[in-house]
Amino acid sequence: MGEGNAPTKLSFRVIACTSAEPDYPPSELNHHGPQTKGWQSSKFCEYPQEIVVQLKSTSPTIQQIQLLSHQSKISSKVEIFVGRDYRKRESEKVVASRIEFKRLGYTRLDPNDRSGYKARELKTIHVSAEGQFVKFVLQKCHVNTKNLYNQVGLIGVNFLGVEQSAATAMTEEENVDAMVAGEPAKRPSPYDDIAFELQIDAESAGKIKELAADKERAVADEDYDTAKKLKKEIEKLKEVGMAVAKLEAKKKKAVADEDYDTAKNLKMEIERLRNGGVQQQQMPAHFSQPPPVQHAPVVAVPESVLPTVPETAEGVGSPAVSHTSSATAGVAAISLLPADEVNERGGSERGGVHVGGGGEEGVVQPPLGFGSVAPPSNVAHDERVIPTMTDPTLRDQIWKEMETKEG
């Protein structure tokens, strides 16, 4: 029986988009970090807006797609398409309008008015699709007082999956056999999650990933004393990384305001934290005591899938591109709620799971074609609330989830 690889982060670059604000170009999506500004469409743009991404792997199987929406410039609906490389030679220039896409499905984004536009919605969409290109089609924006120019924006996108090869590919039959045998699916590292990368400064994030790899090796060697020490070091670095990210943001603002004395003091504080100062002083309570994770449960799509129907859509700055669309599978997703309200109203109409009979709300459809190795019932998505960096009272609640994934 073949052995599947654990999903890892897939490198990518944006190769086309319909429009962009000069200060928020699509290239902002190519990297993740606390200072990432993200992409925004032009003011009073026409809809839909499209973004085309090229994965750097030559034959990846995408297993998760993550979308982090802007807190107020929010698309009402995002459609997702996957396409294969049509080129005969890698040196040939990519032309977005020549890529033939197939539609995976779509998801809806919450208007976010209940958070006062102080949180960002993170969608993690579970798929199983082969292809080197991904296209996001963003429909009209939610109208609100914070979005005066009717724009849409994404703070970040992320892709997790495996690079298929003759040595590592897992056939559909082997994949089904593994599930029947009760073998647990290999989960991606929590440190490849976009929420982690947007909350921790790059230097600390790199060190955490190195220590996590060392910890995994120690566990494999049954050296549990070393694994315990490394776990503590990772926890310290998480605290340092979040603190440094906040200080870096303040330092950047101080420099922009030409307040160089403050910038110098912040630089010294950052250096002290990075050099181990966190061990010599009490960290603020909101760093040392992260609240529990609150996110929506996974919503599975039924195995029965309606037949595909032909569909056409405008390419990125090009004539119409032909692709195939799967029909609605009829599963509704969970609306975003503030963390404390989710806890209280987990099964309510606002916070619970809604399963519809053919309705559109929040549907993410199973991938069709491209040799999908997972049954349709594996296709699902979940949501999390990611606080904006400007609001210290709302923090991302991912650390316990990360510990659960590690364990």
XYZ file of C-alpha atoms in Angstrom:
407
model
C 0.000 0.000 0.000
C 1.296 3.480 -0.860
C 2.021 5.969 1.827
C 0.714 9.495 1.390
C 2.804 12.505 2.296
C 1.725 15.101 4.836
C 0.528 18.309 3.151
C 3.044 21.144 3.116
C 2.935 24.767 2.037
C 2.986 25.176 -1.747
C 4.931 28.161 -3.069
C 3.085 30.368 -5.536
C 2.986 33.719 -7.284
C 0.155 35.875 -8.593
C 0.389 36.119 -12.377
C -2.730 38.159 -13.229
C -5.547 40.176 -11.715
C -8.383 42.298 -13.023
C -7.481 45.492 -11.137
C -5.551 46.761 -8.125
C -5.038 49.834 -5.986
C -1.483 51.176 -6.514
C -0.642 50.817 -2.807
C -2.125 47.305 -2.614
C -0.784 45.392 -5.634
C -1.418 41.661 -6.139
C 2.270 40.976 -5.448
C 1.447 41.622 -1.769
C -0.222 38.205 -1.752
C 3.065 36.478 -2.642
C 4.428 36.727 0.906
C 3.011 36.406 4.419
C 3.942 38.393 7.492
C 2.566 40.725 10.163
C 3.240 43.739 7.920
C 1.533 42.265 4.863
C -0.931 44.780 3.394
C -2.666 42.455 0.971
C -4.353 43.140 -2.367
C -7.266 45.496 -2.991
C -9.236 46.059 -6.168
C -9.387 49.493 -7.727
C -11.983 51.975 -6.511
C -15.456 51.538 -8.005
C -14.223 48.488 -9.922
C -16.413 46.337 -12.118
C -17.393 42.877 -10.902
C -16.424 40.125 -10.876
C -12.766 40.653 -10.007
C -10.349 37.832 -10.822
C -6.966 36.761 -9.479
C -4.896 34.005 -11.105
C -2.175 32.235 -9.113
C 0.548 29.926 -10.411
C 1.895 27.247 -8.071
C 5.637 26.713 -8.409
C 5.332 22.924 -8.065
C 4.986 21.214 -11.428
C 2.360 18.613 -10.461
C 0.885 19.445 -7.048
C -2.219 17.989 -5.471
C -3.910 20.835 -3.605
C -5.543 19.774 -0.338
C -6.264 23.088 1.380
C -6.853 26.606 0.125
C -6.856 29.433 2.664
C -8.385 32.867 2.082
C -8.000 35.719 4.564
C -10.436 38.492 3.719
C -10.007 42.204 4.320
C -11.946 43.327 7.393
C -14.290 45.700 5.526
C -13.628 45.341 1.773
C -15.311 41.967 1.609
C -16.454 39.990 -1.401
C -19.919 38.502 -0.990
C -18.918 35.316 -2.810
C -15.629 33.784 -3.995
C -15.586 31.135 -6.725
C -12.574 28.838 -7.011
C -11.214 27.260 -10.189
C -8.219 25.020 -10.846
C -6.340 24.643 -14.132
C -3.497 22.537 -15.441
C -0.400 23.779 -17.209
C -1.127 23.907 -20.937
C 2.466 24.747 -21.951
C 4.662 22.266 -23.800
C 7.825 23.845 -22.345
C 8.324 25.433 -18.920
C 10.253 28.268 -20.575
C 7.115 29.255 -22.482
C 5.442 32.381 -21.109
C 2.194 31.847 -19.228
C -0.861 33.501 -20.787
C -3.715 33.513 -18.290
C -6.397 33.606 -20.976
C -5.140 30.291 -22.427
C -5.519 28.334 -19.193
C -8.551 26.041 -19.197
C -10.076 26.084 -15.726
C -12.485 23.745 -14.013
C -14.702 24.987 -11.237
C -14.302 23.495 -7.761
C -17.089 25.489 -6.139
C -17.545 28.663 -4.160
C -17.815 30.036 -0.659
C -19.551 33.067 0.795
C -17.939 35.573 3.136
C -19.661 37.117 6.130
C -20.486 40.866 6.005
C -18.489 41.177 9.274
C -20.703 43.910 10.697
C -21.064 42.052 14.010
C -17.334 42.449 14.734
C -17.455 46.154 13.904
C -15.001 45.408 11.066
C -12.264 44.736 13.636
C -11.733 41.096 12.655
C -10.884 39.304 9.446
C -12.502 36.099 8.277
C -10.189 33.208 7.446
C -11.626 30.464 5.237
C -9.834 27.131 5.092
C -11.280 25.183 2.156
C -10.571 21.457 1.985
C -10.267 20.091 -1.546
C -8.420 17.413 -3.488
C -7.475 18.707 -6.903
C -4.490 18.530 -9.206
C -3.418 21.615 -11.085
C -0.745 24.277 -11.280
C -3.064 27.277 -11.581
C -5.797 28.554 -9.272
C -8.265 31.297 -10.143
C -10.345 33.222 -7.616
C -13.430 35.005 -8.934
C -14.615 37.604 -6.416
C -18.203 38.743 -6.804
C -19.619 42.109 -5.730
C -18.660 43.485 -2.343
C -20.685 43.729 0.840
C -21.782 47.351 1.193
C -20.822 49.054 4.454
C -19.775 52.459 5.773
C -16.112 51.419 5.914
C -16.029 50.526 2.211
C -16.810 53.838 0.549
C -15.422 52.895 -2.871
C -17.087 49.474 -3.207
C -13.821 47.525 -3.254
C -12.856 43.966 -2.381
C -9.603 42.905 -0.773
C -7.642 39.870 0.369
C -4.980 40.069 3.060
C -3.546 36.693 2.151
C -3.983 33.406 0.326
C -2.278 30.111 1.088
C -2.083 26.652 -0.458
C -1.276 23.347 1.235
C -0.795 20.064 -0.563
C 1.666 17.490 -1.823
C 3.934 17.276 -4.831
C 2.969 14.113 -6.702
C 5.669 11.945 -8.259
C 6.058 8.354 -9.378
C 7.630 7.510 -6.027
C 5.099 9.211 -3.750
C 1.804 9.308 -5.633
C -1.055 7.558 -3.894
C -3.614 6.031 -6.211
C -7.323 6.528 -5.640
C -7.706 2.827 -4.780
C -4.869 3.010 -2.232
C -6.344 6.160 -0.720
C -9.735 4.481 -0.238
C -8.057 1.367 1.195
C -6.232 3.534 3.738
C -9.467 5.204 4.849
C -11.274 1.845 5.153
C -8.379 0.514 7.242
C -8.804 3.465 9.577
C -5.395 4.992 8.915
C -5.371 8.627 10.097
C -4.933 11.254 7.425
C -1.650 13.096 7.630
C -2.250 16.677 8.681
C -0.267 19.731 7.618
C 2.075 21.439 10.029
C 0.340 24.179 12.045
C 3.322 26.373 11.192
C 2.364 26.356 7.501
C -1.002 27.905 8.426
C -1.427 31.461 7.170
C -2.734 32.577 10.576
C 0.589 31.603 12.159
C 2.642 33.454 9.546
C 0.588 36.633 9.880
C 0.918 36.767 13.676
C 4.642 36.007 14.128
C 7.617 38.005 12.863
C 9.569 36.226 10.123
C 12.734 35.633 12.152
C 10.866 34.035 15.056
C 8.689 32.015 12.673
C 11.775 30.566 11.000
C 13.283 29.551 14.339
C 9.997 28.005 15.482
C 9.824 25.851 12.345
C 13.406 24.667 12.909
C 12.682 23.780 16.538
C 9.456 22.020 15.539
C 11.404 19.845 13.092
C 13.944 19.049 15.828
C 11.088 18.160 18.182
C 9.589 15.769 15.642
C 12.952 14.041 15.260
C 13.309 13.770 19.036
C 9.849 12.203 19.295
C 10.696 9.762 16.494
C 13.847 8.779 18.432
C 11.785 8.512 21.652
C 13.980 11.186 23.235
C 11.104 12.682 25.199
C 13.214 14.833 27.538
C 14.604 16.697 24.534
C 11.130 16.926 22.982
C 9.769 18.464 26.204
C 12.550 21.081 26.274
C 11.981 21.948 22.627
C 8.242 22.319 23.231
C 8.945 24.891 25.962
C 11.344 26.760 23.680
C 8.707 26.852 20.951
C 6.150 28.297 23.374
C 8.614 31.007 24.428
C 9.332 31.888 20.816
C 5.612 32.142 20.050
C 5.268 34.754 22.790
C 8.357 36.590 21.570
C 7.202 36.420 17.950
C 3.804 37.957 18.692
C 5.358 40.666 20.856
C 7.981 41.483 18.225
C 5.318 41.650 15.501
C 3.410 44.289 17.496
C 6.580 46.262 18.211
C 7.634 46.118 14.559
C 4.268 47.613 13.577
C 4.721 50.417 16.120
C 8.286 51.025 14.945
C 7.136 51.260 11.335
C 4.526 53.853 12.305
C 7.071 55.809 14.349
C 9.417 55.947 11.359
C 6.560 57.089 9.109
C 5.802 59.847 11.660
C 9.539 60.709 11.837
C 9.473 59.982 15.574
C 12.979 58.545 15.578
C 13.464 58.494 19.356
C 10.467 56.206 19.704
C 11.662 54.117 16.774
C 15.075 53.720 18.418
C 13.546 52.648 21.733
C 11.304 50.150 19.970
C 14.289 48.753 18.084
C 16.141 48.221 21.372
C 13.100 46.500 22.876
C 12.851 44.201 19.856
C 16.534 43.287 20.141
C 16.127 42.604 23.861
C 13.225 40.255 23.196
C 15.083 38.434 20.437
C 18.159 38.034 22.617
C 16.209 36.318 25.369
C 14.771 39.265 27.275
C 11.442 37.426 27.450
C 13.022 35.149 30.053
C 13.918 38.083 32.300
C 10.618 39.916 32.381
C 6.936 39.141 32.830
C 5.105 39.008 29.523
C 1.746 40.813 29.293
C -1.247 38.641 30.142
C -2.663 38.757 26.617
C 0.550 37.153 25.308
C 1.075 34.548 28.014
C -2.546 33.430 28.302
C -4.010 32.971 24.802
C -7.755 32.342 24.835
C -9.138 29.040 23.544
C -9.654 28.478 19.854
C -13.095 29.267 18.527
C -13.835 28.301 14.959
C -16.638 26.756 13.001
C -16.821 22.968 12.769
C -16.031 21.379 9.414
C -18.980 21.041 7.061
C -18.852 17.957 4.818
C -20.359 17.842 1.346
C -22.660 14.871 0.600
C -21.251 12.185 -1.672
C -23.961 12.626 -4.282
C -22.901 15.225 -6.811
C -25.100 16.591 -9.546
C -23.908 16.366 -13.169
C -21.596 19.036 -14.482
C -22.904 21.779 -16.717
C -20.948 23.888 -19.213
C -20.197 27.433 -18.193
C -18.204 30.337 -19.550
C -16.486 33.127 -17.704
C -14.409 36.066 -18.670
C -10.686 35.469 -18.394
C -8.307 37.967 -16.865
C -8.215 40.771 -19.389
C -9.005 38.295 -22.163
C -11.849 36.769 -24.197
C -14.155 34.246 -22.590
C -12.460 31.128 -21.243
C -14.252 27.788 -21.408
C -14.416 25.658 -18.290
C -16.722 23.213 -16.532
C -18.856 23.954 -13.503
C -20.228 21.458 -11.006
C -23.791 21.971 -9.850
C -24.708 23.047 -6.343
C -24.268 20.316 -3.734
C -26.568 21.996 -1.224
C -24.545 22.523 1.942
C -24.593 25.783 3.840
C -21.696 27.070 5.891
C -21.457 28.801 9.228
C -21.613 32.552 9.547
C -18.734 34.238 11.296
C -19.405 35.192 14.914
C -17.213 36.803 17.545
C -15.458 34.119 19.583
C -17.520 34.538 22.769
C -20.799 34.467 20.854
C -19.831 31.294 19.010
C -19.259 29.668 22.382
C -22.708 30.661 23.617
C -24.698 30.124 20.433
C -22.858 27.215 18.850
C -26.015 25.443 17.723
C -28.180 28.437 16.928
C -29.380 29.715 13.604
C -26.572 32.248 13.535
C -23.796 30.040 14.814
C -24.832 26.518 13.872
C -24.525 24.391 10.765
C -27.236 24.812 8.151
C -27.708 22.010 5.651
C -29.845 23.073 2.734
C -31.527 21.215 -0.077
C -29.919 22.819 -3.067
C -29.357 26.273 -1.603
C -26.218 28.250 -2.368
C -25.196 29.684 0.975
C -21.507 29.014 1.614
C -21.282 25.958 -0.639
C -17.877 24.531 -1.412
C -18.269 21.845 -4.011
C -16.189 18.701 -4.483
C -13.484 18.905 -7.152
C -14.346 17.229 -10.432
C -11.817 15.812 -12.854
C -8.044 16.074 -12.553
C -7.837 12.592 -10.971
C -9.203 13.525 -7.571
C -8.067 10.948 -4.992
C -10.448 11.823 -2.152
C -14.177 11.074 -2.155
C -16.511 14.103 -2.336
C -17.435 13.725 1.329
C -13.929 14.898 2.242
C -14.523 18.323 0.741
C -15.295 20.867 3.435
C -14.299 24.221 4.838
C -14.019 25.938 8.176
C -13.779 29.507 9.359
C -11.826 31.421 11.968
C -11.810 34.970 13.234
C -8.468 36.712 12.742
C -8.180 40.045 14.601
C -6.729 43.014 12.791
C -3.297 44.160 13.957
C -4.765 47.524 14.928
C -7.093 46.073 17.566
C -5.257 44.732 20.639
C -8.479 43.480 22.269
C -9.127 40.921 19.544
C -6.338 38.345 19.152
C -6.139 35.337 16.935
C -6.991 32.233 18.929
C -4.946 29.550 17.205
C -2.320 28.389 19.681
C -4.308 25.637 21.369
C -5.405 24.421 17.970
C -1.764 24.295 16.925
C -0.870 22.288 20.019
C -3.707 19.887 19.210
C -2.442 19.473 15.659
C 1.102 18.901 16.911
C -0.061 16.258 19.365
